[in-house]
Amino acid sequence: MSFWKGKSVLVTGAHGFVGRNLMNLLQEMRRECEFRILSPSRNELDLTNEEQVATYFKEHKPQIVLHLAGKVGGILANKTHPGDFFYQNIMMGTLVMHHSYLNGAEKVVA
């Protein structure tokens, strides 16, 4: 548990299916070891907007980034709008990784 002690942990996609379950686990872990959890909603942080991502990372300086956010949909949605799904997901991943690097994050899991 000492790995987490005092760290600032950003969870993107914290309000989705996988993210909610991870948040429950992280909340339980905080009972044994104090660390900060950042979990902005998509209304609070648009991960496809570089200006917003840059500002968020500069302000919050997460040390651990757990990137779970993504544009998801069913088979029909993916089949109908493949370019939009690809663009949004590639931009989220690229911006999260790039600004994690620029702001000295110790670990990124995507």
mmCIF file of N, CA, C and O in Angstrom:
data_model
loop_
_atom_site.group_PDB
_atom_site.id
_atom_site.type_symbol
_atom_site.label_atom_id
_atom_site.label_comp_id
_atom_site.label_asym_id
_atom_site.label_seq_id
_atom_site.Cartn_x
_atom_site.Cartn_y
_atom_site.Cartn_z
ATOM 1 N N MET A 1 0.812 -1.213 0.000
ATOM 2 C CA MET A 1 0.000 0.000 0.000
ATOM 3 C C MET A 1 0.846 1.263 0.000
ATOM 4 O O MET A 1 0.342 2.315 -0.316
ATOM 5 N N SER A 2 2.106 1.173 0.358
ATOM 6 C CA SER A 2 2.934 2.375 0.436
ATOM 7 C C SER A 2 3.082 3.049 -0.933
ATOM 8 O O SER A 2 3.354 4.242 -1.000
ATOM 9 N N PHE A 3 2.904 2.301 -2.019
ATOM 10 C CA PHE A 3 2.977 2.879 -3.359
ATOM 11 C C PHE A 3 1.972 4.015 -3.524
ATOM 12 O O PHE A 3 2.257 5.026 -4.157
ATOM 13 N N TRP A 4 0.791 3.865 -2.970
ATOM 14 C CA TRP A 4 -0.296 4.819 -3.143
ATOM 15 C C TRP A 4 -0.226 5.992 -2.179
ATOM 16 O O TRP A 4 -0.818 7.039 -2.432
ATOM 17 N N LYS A 5 0.473 5.846 -1.070
ATOM 18 C CA LYS A 5 0.465 6.839 0.013
ATOM 19 C C LYS A 5 0.811 8.240 -0.478
ATOM 20 O O LYS A 5 1.856 8.480 -1.058
ATOM 21 N N GLY A 6 -0.131 9.157 -0.224
ATOM 22 C CA GLY A 6 0.074 10.564 -0.544
ATOM 23 C C GLY A 6 -0.010 10.913 -2.015
ATOM 24 O O GLY A 6 0.200 12.066 -2.388
ATOM 25 N N LYS A 7 -0.323 9.953 -2.861
ATOM 26 C CA LYS A 7 -0.352 10.199 -4.300
ATOM 27 C C LYS A 7 -1.669 10.837 -4.723
ATOM 28 O O LYS A 7 -2.690 10.745 -4.049
ATOM 29 N N SER A 8 -1.608 11.459 -5.876
ATOM 30 C CA SER A 8 -2.793 12.000 -6.533
ATOM 31 C C SER A 8 -3.073 11.087 -7.720
ATOM 32 O O SER A 8 -2.226 10.929 -8.607
ATOM 33 N N VAL A 9 -4.264 10.480 -7.730
ATOM 34 C CA VAL A 9 -4.615 9.467 -8.728
ATOM 35 C C VAL A 9 -5.763 9.976 -9.591
ATOM 36 O O VAL A 9 -6.849 10.259 -9.083
ATOM 37 N N LEU A 10 -5.516 10.086 -10.887
ATOM 38 C CA LEU A 10 -6.559 10.491 -11.831
ATOM 39 C C LEU A 10 -7.169 9.247 -12.460
ATOM 40 O O LEU A 10 -6.451 8.403 -13.000
ATOM 41 N N VAL A 11 -8.497 9.145 -12.379
ATOM 42 C CA VAL A 11 -9.222 8.061 -13.028
ATOM 43 C C VAL A 11 -10.109 8.689 -14.093
ATOM 44 O O VAL A 11 -11.098 9.346 -13.772
ATOM 45 N N THR A 12 -9.735 8.515 -15.367
ATOM 46 C CA THR A 12 -10.606 8.983 -16.440
ATOM 47 C C THR A 12 -11.639 7.888 -16.685
ATOM 48 O O THR A 12 -11.345 6.710 -16.515
ATOM 49 N N GLY A 13 -12.829 8.272 -17.022
ATOM 50 C CA GLY A 13 -13.884 7.276 -17.221
ATOM 51 C C GLY A 13 -14.389 6.693 -15.914
ATOM 52 O O GLY A 13 -14.963 5.606 -15.882
ATOM 53 N N ALA A 14 -14.211 7.416 -14.834
ATOM 54 C CA ALA A 14 -14.599 6.927 -13.504
ATOM 55 C C ALA A 14 -16.103 6.731 -13.355
ATOM 56 O O ALA A 14 -16.540 6.059 -12.435
ATOM 57 N N HIS A 15 -16.879 7.309 -14.250
ATOM 58 C CA HIS A 15 -18.328 7.228 -14.131
ATOM 59 C C HIS A 15 -18.933 6.187 -15.072
ATOM 60 O O HIS A 15 -20.148 6.021 -15.120
ATOM 61 N N GLY A 16 -18.069 5.470 -15.790
ATOM 62 C CA GLY A 16 -18.529 4.394 -16.670
ATOM 63 C C GLY A 16 -18.588 3.073 -15.919
ATOM 64 O O GLY A 16 -18.322 3.006 -14.711
ATOM 65 N N PHE A 17 -18.905 2.005 -16.629
ATOM 66 C CA PHE A 17 -19.074 0.701 -16.002
ATOM 67 C C PHE A 17 -17.809 0.218 -15.311
ATOM 68 O O PHE A 17 -17.819 -0.118 -14.124
ATOM 69 N N VAL A 18 -16.698 0.177 -16.018
ATOM 70 C CA VAL A 18 -15.437 -0.285 -15.425
ATOM 71 C C VAL A 18 -14.955 0.723 -14.387
ATOM 72 O O VAL A 18 -14.508 0.358 -13.302
ATOM 73 N N GLY A 19 -15.067 2.001 -14.708
ATOM 74 C CA GLY A 19 -14.605 3.046 -13.806
ATOM 75 C C GLY A 19 -15.294 3.048 -12.457
ATOM 76 O O GLY A 19 -14.655 3.241 -11.429
ATOM 77 N N ARG A 20 -16.589 2.831 -12.449
ATOM 78 C CA ARG A 20 -17.327 2.804 -11.173
ATOM 79 C C ARG A 20 -16.820 1.677 -10.283
ATOM 80 O O ARG A 20 -16.683 1.839 -9.070
ATOM 81 N N ASN A 21 -16.562 0.534 -10.893
ATOM 82 C CA ASN A 21 -16.051 -0.594 -10.113
ATOM 83 C C ASN A 21 -14.644 -0.321 -9.598
ATOM 84 O O ASN A 21 -14.317 -0.660 -8.456
ATOM 85 N N LEU A 22 -13.815 0.289 -10.406
ATOM 86 C CA LEU A 22 -12.473 0.654 -9.951
ATOM 87 C C LEU A 22 -12.554 1.694 -8.832
ATOM 88 O O LEU A 22 -11.809 1.601 -7.845
ATOM 89 N N MET A 23 -13.460 2.644 -8.960
ATOM 90 C CA MET A 23 -13.607 3.666 -7.926
ATOM 91 C C MET A 23 -13.991 3.027 -6.592
ATOM 92 O O MET A 23 -13.477 3.436 -5.537
ATOM 93 N N ASN A 24 -14.856 2.029 -6.618
ATOM 94 C CA ASN A 24 -15.206 1.320 -5.381
ATOM 95 C C ASN A 24 -13.975 0.688 -4.753
ATOM 96 O O ASN A 24 -13.768 0.772 -3.537
ATOM 97 N N LEU A 25 -13.147 0.067 -5.570
ATOM 98 C CA LEU A 25 -11.920 -0.550 -5.076
ATOM 99 C C LEU A 25 -10.961 0.499 -4.500
ATOM 100 O O LEU A 25 -10.406 0.319 -3.417
ATOM 101 N N LEU A 26 -10.793 1.595 -5.204
ATOM 102 C CA LEU A 26 -9.903 2.660 -4.726
ATOM 103 C C LEU A 26 -10.409 3.256 -3.411
ATOM 104 O O LEU A 26 -9.611 3.557 -2.515
ATOM 105 N N GLN A 27 -11.722 3.435 -3.301
ATOM 106 C CA GLN A 27 -12.291 3.964 -2.052
ATOM 107 C C GLN A 27 -11.990 3.020 -0.890
ATOM 108 O O GLN A 27 -11.669 3.470 0.213
ATOM 109 N N GLU A 28 -12.090 1.723 -1.128
ATOM 110 C CA GLU A 28 -11.753 0.755 -0.077
ATOM 111 C C GLU A 28 -10.274 0.828 0.277
ATOM 112 O O GLU A 28 -9.902 0.755 1.450
ATOM 113 N N MET A 29 -9.433 0.970 -0.727
ATOM 114 C CA MET A 29 -7.985 1.053 -0.481
ATOM 115 C C MET A 29 -7.634 2.277 0.359
ATOM 116 O O MET A 29 -6.687 2.235 1.151
ATOM 117 N N ARG A 30 -8.388 3.364 0.188
ATOM 118 C CA ARG A 30 -8.105 4.588 0.948
ATOM 119 C C ARG A 30 -8.362 4.423 2.435
ATOM 120 O O ARG A 30 -7.888 5.236 3.230
ATOM 121 N N ARG A 31 -9.057 3.388 2.837
ATOM 122 C CA ARG A 31 -9.250 3.140 4.272
ATOM 123 C C ARG A 31 -7.935 2.764 4.936
ATOM 124 O O ARG A 31 -7.737 3.019 6.117
ATOM 125 N N GLU A 32 -7.048 2.138 4.170
ATOM 126 C CA GLU A 32 -5.759 1.699 4.707
ATOM 127 C C GLU A 32 -4.616 2.651 4.395
ATOM 128 O O GLU A 32 -3.599 2.649 5.075
ATOM 129 N N CYS A 33 -4.768 3.448 3.357
ATOM 130 C CA CYS A 33 -3.677 4.312 2.900
ATOM 131 C C CYS A 33 -4.276 5.576 2.291
ATOM 132 O O CYS A 33 -5.096 5.495 1.375
ATOM 133 N N GLU A 34 -3.862 6.725 2.769
ATOM 134 C CA GLU A 34 -4.445 7.984 2.305
ATOM 135 C C GLU A 34 -3.825 8.412 0.972
ATOM 136 O O GLU A 34 -2.610 8.525 0.838
ATOM 137 N N PHE A 35 -4.690 8.636 -0.029
ATOM 138 C CA PHE A 35 -4.289 9.210 -1.303
ATOM 139 C C PHE A 35 -5.485 9.935 -1.896
ATOM 140 O O PHE A 35 -6.623 9.720 -1.492
ATOM 141 N N ARG A 36 -5.220 10.808 -2.835
ATOM 142 C CA ARG A 36 -6.253 11.656 -3.436
ATOM 143 C C ARG A 36 -6.740 11.026 -4.738
ATOM 144 O O ARG A 36 -5.936 10.595 -5.556
ATOM 145 N N ILE A 37 -8.039 11.008 -4.919
ATOM 146 C CA ILE A 37 -8.624 10.479 -6.149
ATOM 147 C C ILE A 37 -9.266 11.623 -6.927
ATOM 148 O O ILE A 37 -10.109 12.346 -6.400
ATOM 149 N N LEU A 38 -8.862 11.773 -8.163
ATOM 150 C CA LEU A 38 -9.450 12.754 -9.077
ATOM 151 C C LEU A 38 -10.306 11.979 -10.070
ATOM 152 O O LEU A 38 -9.821 11.018 -10.689
ATOM 153 N N SER A 39 -11.556 12.365 -10.223
ATOM 154 C CA SER A 39 -12.446 11.628 -11.132
ATOM 155 C C SER A 39 -13.401 12.583 -11.849
ATOM 156 O O SER A 39 -14.615 12.552 -11.629
ATOM 157 N N PRO A 40 -12.868 13.440 -12.711
ATOM 158 C CA PRO A 40 -13.738 14.406 -13.391
ATOM 159 C C PRO A 40 -14.699 13.724 -14.356
ATOM 160 O O PRO A 40 -14.353 12.730 -15.004
ATOM 161 N N SER A 41 -15.899 14.260 -14.442
ATOM 162 C CA SER A 41 -16.878 13.757 -15.415
ATOM 163 C C SER A 41 -16.541 14.359 -16.778
ATOM 164 O O SER A 41 -15.737 15.293 -16.882
ATOM 165 N N ARG A 42 -17.175 13.853 -17.822
ATOM 166 C CA ARG A 42 -16.901 14.401 -19.159
ATOM 167 C C ARG A 42 -17.399 15.833 -19.278
ATOM 168 O O ARG A 42 -16.915 16.591 -20.104
ATOM 169 N N ASN A 43 -18.372 16.228 -18.430
ATOM 170 C CA ASN A 43 -18.820 17.626 -18.430
ATOM 171 C C ASN A 43 -17.777 18.536 -17.795
ATOM 172 O O ASN A 43 -17.700 19.715 -18.119
ATOM 173 N N GLU A 44 -16.994 17.997 -16.878
ATOM 174 C CA GLU A 44 -15.952 18.773 -16.204
ATOM 175 C C GLU A 44 -14.652 18.816 -17.005
ATOM 176 O O GLU A 44 -13.888 19.766 -16.886
ATOM 177 N N LEU A 45 -14.401 17.781 -17.796
ATOM 178 C CA LEU A 45 -13.149 17.692 -18.552
ATOM 179 C C LEU A 45 -13.392 16.947 -19.855
ATOM 180 O O LEU A 45 -13.684 15.754 -19.847
ATOM 181 N N ASP A 46 -13.256 17.654 -20.962
ATOM 182 C CA ASP A 46 -13.377 17.045 -22.288
ATOM 183 C C ASP A 46 -11.993 16.552 -22.689
ATOM 184 O O ASP A 46 -11.107 17.341 -23.015
ATOM 185 N N LEU A 47 -11.798 15.251 -22.653
ATOM 186 C CA LEU A 47 -10.483 14.666 -22.917
ATOM 187 C C LEU A 47 -10.068 14.741 -24.379
ATOM 188 O O LEU A 47 -8.941 14.372 -24.715
ATOM 189 N N THR A 48 -10.940 15.239 -25.257
ATOM 190 C CA THR A 48 -10.558 15.446 -26.655
ATOM 191 C C THR A 48 -10.143 16.891 -26.914
ATOM 192 O O THR A 48 -9.757 17.237 -28.028
ATOM 193 N N ASN A 49 -10.195 17.722 -25.885
ATOM 194 C CA ASN A 49 -9.857 19.138 -26.010
ATOM 195 C C ASN A 49 -8.501 19.378 -25.344
ATOM 196 O O ASN A 49 -8.395 19.338 -24.119
ATOM 197 N N GLU A 50 -7.483 19.628 -26.152
ATOM 198 C CA GLU A 50 -6.134 19.725 -25.597
ATOM 199 C C GLU A 50 -5.985 20.858 -24.588
ATOM 200 O O GLU A 50 -5.293 20.698 -23.581
ATOM 201 N N GLU A 51 -6.621 21.958 -24.816
ATOM 202 C CA GLU A 51 -6.519 23.075 -23.869
ATOM 203 C C GLU A 51 -7.062 22.672 -22.495
ATOM 204 O O GLU A 51 -6.448 22.944 -21.469
ATOM 205 N N GLN A 52 -8.211 22.002 -22.479
ATOM 206 C CA GLN A 52 -8.784 21.550 -21.210
ATOM 207 C C GLN A 52 -7.892 20.511 -20.536
ATOM 208 O O GLN A 52 -7.685 20.563 -19.327
ATOM 209 N N VAL A 53 -7.370 19.572 -21.308
ATOM 210 C CA VAL A 53 -6.511 18.522 -20.741
ATOM 211 C C VAL A 53 -5.234 19.142 -20.182
ATOM 212 O O VAL A 53 -4.816 18.831 -19.060
ATOM 213 N N ALA A 54 -4.621 20.047 -20.932
ATOM 214 C CA ALA A 54 -3.392 20.704 -20.483
ATOM 215 C C ALA A 54 -3.628 21.462 -19.178
ATOM 216 O O ALA A 54 -2.838 21.347 -18.228
ATOM 217 N N THR A 55 -4.703 22.216 -19.120
ATOM 218 C CA THR A 55 -5.023 22.994 -17.919
ATOM 219 C C THR A 55 -5.279 22.076 -16.730
ATOM 220 O O THR A 55 -4.767 22.311 -15.631
ATOM 221 N N TYR A 56 -6.036 21.011 -16.940
ATOM 222 C CA TYR A 56 -6.360 20.084 -15.849
ATOM 223 C C TYR A 56 -5.087 19.447 -15.290
ATOM 224 O O TYR A 56 -4.895 19.392 -14.075
ATOM 225 N N PHE A 57 -4.230 18.965 -16.161
ATOM 226 C CA PHE A 57 -2.994 18.314 -15.705
ATOM 227 C C PHE A 57 -2.062 19.304 -15.008
ATOM 228 O O PHE A 57 -1.437 18.955 -14.007
ATOM 229 N N LYS A 58 -1.972 20.526 -15.506
ATOM 230 C CA LYS A 58 -1.131 21.531 -14.852
ATOM 231 C C LYS A 58 -1.651 21.876 -13.467
ATOM 232 O O LYS A 58 -0.880 22.070 -12.536
ATOM 233 N N GLU A 59 -2.962 21.970 -13.324
ATOM 234 C CA GLU A 59 -3.569 22.331 -12.037
ATOM 235 C C GLU A 59 -3.508 21.195 -11.025
ATOM 236 O O GLU A 59 -3.265 21.424 -9.843
ATOM 237 N N HIS A 60 -3.743 19.967 -11.448
ATOM 238 C CA HIS A 60 -3.903 18.848 -10.515
ATOM 239 C C HIS A 60 -2.682 17.947 -10.377
ATOM 240 O O HIS A 60 -2.579 17.207 -9.394
ATOM 241 N N LYS A 61 -1.785 17.964 -11.357
ATOM 242 C CA LYS A 61 -0.536 17.185 -11.322
ATOM 243 C C LYS A 61 -0.738 15.743 -10.838
ATOM 244 O O LYS A 61 -0.125 15.320 -9.848
ATOM 245 N N PRO A 62 -1.575 14.959 -11.506
ATOM 246 C CA PRO A 62 -1.736 13.576 -11.055
ATOM 247 C C PRO A 62 -0.431 12.799 -11.191
ATOM 248 O O PRO A 62 0.295 12.966 -12.173
ATOM 249 N N GLN A 63 -0.134 11.986 -10.196
ATOM 250 C CA GLN A 63 1.072 11.170 -10.231
ATOM 251 C C GLN A 63 0.805 9.797 -10.818
ATOM 252 O O GLN A 63 1.690 9.167 -11.375
ATOM 253 N N ILE A 64 -0.433 9.335 -10.669
ATOM 254 C CA ILE A 64 -0.858 8.068 -11.245
ATOM 255 C C ILE A 64 -2.086 8.366 -12.098
ATOM 256 O O ILE A 64 -3.016 9.029 -11.642
ATOM 257 N N VAL A 65 -2.080 7.876 -13.331
ATOM 258 C CA VAL A 65 -3.198 8.095 -14.239
ATOM 259 C C VAL A 65 -3.729 6.734 -14.671
ATOM 260 O O VAL A 65 -2.992 5.913 -15.220
ATOM 261 N N LEU A 66 -4.999 6.505 -14.394
ATOM 262 C CA LEU A 66 -5.686 5.285 -14.796
ATOM 263 C C LEU A 66 -6.700 5.695 -15.860
ATOM 264 O O LEU A 66 -7.761 6.235 -15.549
ATOM 265 N N HIS A 67 -6.337 5.500 -17.114
ATOM 266 C CA HIS A 67 -7.131 6.010 -18.240
ATOM 267 C C HIS A 67 -8.120 4.950 -18.714
ATOM 268 O O HIS A 67 -7.756 3.995 -19.389
ATOM 269 N N LEU A 68 -9.383 5.142 -18.336
ATOM 270 C CA LEU A 68 -10.451 4.211 -18.704
ATOM 271 C C LEU A 68 -11.485 4.846 -19.622
ATOM 272 O O LEU A 68 -12.392 4.165 -20.094
ATOM 273 N N ALA A 69 -11.376 6.149 -19.847
ATOM 274 C CA ALA A 69 -12.388 6.857 -20.635
ATOM 275 C C ALA A 69 -12.323 6.444 -22.095
ATOM 276 O O ALA A 69 -11.257 6.128 -22.627
ATOM 277 N N GLY A 70 -13.466 6.472 -22.719
ATOM 278 C CA GLY A 70 -13.523 6.181 -24.140
ATOM 279 C C GLY A 70 -14.929 6.372 -24.668
ATOM 280 O O GLY A 70 -15.898 6.301 -23.920
ATOM 281 N N LYS A 71 -15.004 6.635 -25.945
ATOM 282 C CA LYS A 71 -16.318 6.696 -26.593
ATOM 283 C C LYS A 71 -16.701 5.257 -26.899
ATOM 284 O O LYS A 71 -15.962 4.542 -27.566
ATOM 285 N N VAL A 72 -17.836 4.840 -26.379
ATOM 286 C CA VAL A 72 -18.284 3.464 -26.563
ATOM 287 C C VAL A 72 -19.710 3.454 -27.084
ATOM 288 O O VAL A 72 -20.448 4.419 -26.929
ATOM 289 N N GLY A 73 -20.069 2.365 -27.699
ATOM 290 C CA GLY A 73 -21.421 2.198 -28.210
ATOM 291 C C GLY A 73 -21.594 0.765 -28.658
ATOM 292 O O GLY A 73 -20.658 -0.031 -28.616
ATOM 293 N N GLY A 74 -22.741 0.477 -29.114
ATOM 294 C CA GLY A 74 -23.011 -0.874 -29.598
ATOM 295 C C GLY A 74 -22.444 -1.093 -30.987
ATOM 296 O O GLY A 74 -21.816 -0.211 -31.578
ATOM 297 N N ILE A 75 -22.695 -2.263 -31.518
ATOM 298 C CA ILE A 75 -22.194 -2.626 -32.836
ATOM 299 C C ILE A 75 -22.703 -1.667 -33.903
ATOM 300 O O ILE A 75 -21.940 -1.196 -34.753
ATOM 301 N N LEU A 76 -23.985 -1.327 -33.844
ATOM 302 C CA LEU A 76 -24.554 -0.434 -34.853
ATOM 303 C C LEU A 76 -23.908 0.952 -34.800
ATOM 304 O O LEU A 76 -23.558 1.515 -35.835
ATOM 305 N N ALA A 77 -23.737 1.492 -33.601
ATOM 306 C CA ALA A 77 -23.112 2.811 -33.462
ATOM 307 C C ALA A 77 -21.687 2.800 -34.003
ATOM 308 O O ALA A 77 -21.277 3.717 -34.725
ATOM 309 N N ASN A 78 -20.931 1.771 -33.674
ATOM 310 C CA ASN A 78 -19.559 1.658 -34.163
ATOM 311 C C ASN A 78 -19.521 1.488 -35.682
ATOM 312 O O ASN A 78 -18.644 2.040 -36.350
ATOM 313 N N LYS A 79 -20.449 0.727 -36.202
ATOM 314 C CA LYS A 79 -20.508 0.490 -37.643
ATOM 315 C C LYS A 79 -20.937 1.742 -38.399
ATOM 316 O O LYS A 79 -20.453 2.028 -39.487
ATOM 317 N N THR A 80 -21.856 2.509 -37.802
ATOM 318 C CA THR A 80 -22.390 3.709 -38.437
ATOM 319 C C THR A 80 -21.409 4.882 -38.396
ATOM 320 O O THR A 80 -21.337 5.663 -39.336
ATOM 321 N N HIS A 81 -20.651 5.001 -37.308
ATOM 322 C CA HIS A 81 -19.760 6.155 -37.117
ATOM 323 C C HIS A 81 -18.340 5.724 -36.737
ATOM 324 O O HIS A 81 -17.801 6.175 -35.719
ATOM 325 N N PRO A 82 -17.702 4.885 -37.527
ATOM 326 C CA PRO A 82 -16.379 4.382 -37.127
ATOM 327 C C PRO A 82 -15.324 5.483 -37.013
ATOM 328 O O PRO A 82 -14.474 5.451 -36.122
ATOM 329 N N GLY A 83 -15.382 6.467 -37.884
ATOM 330 C CA GLY A 83 -14.398 7.548 -37.850
ATOM 331 C C GLY A 83 -14.492 8.371 -36.581
ATOM 332 O O GLY A 83 -13.481 8.737 -35.988
ATOM 333 N N ASP A 84 -15.716 8.647 -36.142
ATOM 334 C CA ASP A 84 -15.916 9.425 -34.922
ATOM 335 C C ASP A 84 -15.411 8.665 -33.699
ATOM 336 O O ASP A 84 -14.728 9.232 -32.847
ATOM 337 N N PHE A 85 -15.725 7.377 -33.638
ATOM 338 C CA PHE A 85 -15.249 6.563 -32.520
ATOM 339 C C PHE A 85 -13.724 6.524 -32.502
ATOM 340 O O PHE A 85 -13.100 6.701 -31.458
ATOM 341 N N PHE A 86 -13.127 6.293 -33.665
ATOM 342 C CA PHE A 86 -11.664 6.234 -33.744
ATOM 343 C C PHE A 86 -11.046 7.563 -33.324
ATOM 344 O O PHE A 86 -10.138 7.602 -32.497
ATOM 345 N N TYR A 87 -11.528 8.652 -33.907
ATOM 346 C CA TYR A 87 -10.964 9.977 -33.623
ATOM 347 C C TYR A 87 -11.053 10.313 -32.136
ATOM 348 O O TYR A 87 -10.055 10.706 -31.525
ATOM 349 N N GLN A 88 -12.228 10.169 -31.566
ATOM 350 C CA GLN A 88 -12.404 10.542 -30.158
ATOM 351 C C GLN A 88 -11.507 9.695 -29.243
ATOM 352 O O GLN A 88 -10.877 10.213 -28.328
ATOM 353 N N ASN A 89 -11.447 8.399 -29.493
ATOM 354 C CA ASN A 89 -10.646 7.522 -28.635
ATOM 355 C C ASN A 89 -9.151 7.750 -28.811
ATOM 356 O O ASN A 89 -8.403 7.752 -27.833
ATOM 357 N N ILE A 90 -8.708 7.965 -30.039
ATOM 358 C CA ILE A 90 -7.276 8.203 -30.260
ATOM 359 C C ILE A 90 -6.858 9.536 -29.652
ATOM 360 O O ILE A 90 -5.773 9.659 -29.079
ATOM 361 N N MET A 91 -7.727 10.551 -29.752
ATOM 362 C CA MET A 91 -7.403 11.856 -29.168
ATOM 363 C C MET A 91 -7.346 11.775 -27.645
ATOM 364 O O MET A 91 -6.434 12.321 -27.018
ATOM 365 N N MET A 92 -8.317 11.087 -27.036
ATOM 366 C CA MET A 92 -8.300 10.949 -25.572
ATOM 367 C C MET A 92 -7.008 10.274 -25.125
ATOM 368 O O MET A 92 -6.328 10.755 -24.219
ATOM 369 N N GLY A 93 -6.681 9.157 -25.746
ATOM 370 C CA GLY A 93 -5.490 8.418 -25.351
ATOM 371 C C GLY A 93 -4.216 9.223 -25.555
ATOM 372 O O GLY A 93 -3.333 9.256 -24.690
ATOM 373 N N THR A 94 -4.126 9.890 -26.689
ATOM 374 C CA THR A 94 -2.932 10.675 -27.006
ATOM 375 C C THR A 94 -2.774 11.846 -26.039
ATOM 376 O O THR A 94 -1.677 12.073 -25.504
ATOM 377 N N LEU A 95 -3.843 12.586 -25.809
ATOM 378 C CA LEU A 95 -3.746 13.756 -24.932
ATOM 379 C C LEU A 95 -3.480 13.360 -23.482
ATOM 380 O O LEU A 95 -2.674 14.012 -22.801
ATOM 381 N N VAL A 96 -4.114 12.306 -23.014
ATOM 382 C CA VAL A 96 -3.867 11.855 -21.637
ATOM 383 C C VAL A 96 -2.415 11.405 -21.488
ATOM 384 O O VAL A 96 -1.728 11.778 -20.540
ATOM 385 N N MET A 97 -1.913 10.625 -22.427
ATOM 386 C CA MET A 97 -0.539 10.149 -22.363
ATOM 387 C C MET A 97 0.456 11.309 -22.454
ATOM 388 O O MET A 97 1.408 11.393 -21.675
ATOM 389 N N HIS A 98 0.235 12.215 -23.400
ATOM 390 C CA HIS A 98 1.153 13.336 -23.615
ATOM 391 C C HIS A 98 1.214 14.258 -22.397
ATOM 392 O O HIS A 98 2.300 14.620 -21.942
ATOM 393 N N HIS A 99 0.063 14.605 -21.853
ATOM 394 C CA HIS A 99 0.063 15.535 -20.726
ATOM 395 C C HIS A 99 0.454 14.846 -19.416
ATOM 396 O O HIS A 99 0.958 15.506 -18.506
ATOM 397 N N SER A 100 0.280 13.547 -19.345
ATOM 398 C CA SER A 100 0.845 12.801 -18.207
ATOM 399 C C SER A 100 2.361 12.932 -18.238
ATOM 400 O O SER A 100 3.001 13.231 -17.225
ATOM 401 N N TYR A 101 2.934 12.727 -19.400
ATOM 402 C CA TYR A 101 4.387 12.853 -19.582
ATOM 403 C C TYR A 101 4.867 14.272 -19.261
ATOM 404 O O TYR A 101 5.813 14.459 -18.498
ATOM 405 N N LEU A 102 4.199 15.265 -19.860
ATOM 406 C CA LEU A 102 4.627 16.656 -19.670
ATOM 407 C C LEU A 102 4.566 17.103 -18.211
ATOM 408 O O LEU A 102 5.338 17.965 -17.795
ATOM 409 N N ASN A 103 3.659 16.510 -17.447
ATOM 410 C CA ASN A 103 3.468 16.936 -16.064
ATOM 411 C C ASN A 103 4.048 15.964 -15.049
ATOM 412 O O ASN A 103 3.766 16.035 -13.858
ATOM 413 N N GLY A 104 4.885 15.038 -15.513
ATOM 414 C CA GLY A 104 5.663 14.196 -14.610
ATOM 415 C C GLY A 104 4.914 13.073 -13.922
ATOM 416 O O GLY A 104 5.329 12.651 -12.830
ATOM 417 N N ALA A 105 3.853 12.564 -14.534
ATOM 418 C CA ALA A 105 3.160 11.427 -13.917
ATOM 419 C C ALA A 105 4.130 10.249 -13.811
ATOM 420 O O ALA A 105 4.914 9.989 -14.707
ATOM 421 N N GLU A 106 4.060 9.569 -12.679
ATOM 422 C CA GLU A 106 4.941 8.419 -12.433
ATOM 423 C C GLU A 106 4.492 7.174 -13.178
ATOM 424 O O GLU A 106 5.307 6.354 -13.584
ATOM 425 N N LYS A 107 3.186 7.011 -13.313
ATOM 426 C CA LYS A 107 2.640 5.792 -13.918
ATOM 427 C C LYS A 107 1.350 6.119 -14.643
ATOM 428 O O LYS A 107 0.519 6.865 -14.144
ATOM 429 N N VAL A 108 1.228 5.548 -15.841
ATOM 430 C CA VAL A 108 -0.008 5.669 -16.621
ATOM 431 C C VAL A 108 -0.425 4.254 -17.001
ATOM 432 O O VAL A 108 0.376 3.486 -17.528
ATOM 433 N N VAL A 109 -1.672 3.929 -16.721
ATOM 434 C CA VAL A 109 -2.248 2.655 -17.134
ATOM 435 C C VAL A 109 -3.420 2.996 -18.033
ATOM 436 O O VAL A 109 -4.315 3.734 -17.643
ATOM 437 N N ALA A 110 -3.370 2.466 -19.264
ATOM 438 C CA ALA A 110 -4.435 2.768 -20.234
ATOM 439 C C ALA A 110 -4.962 1.476 -20.826
ATOM 440 O O ALA A 110 -4.244 0.515 -20.956
#
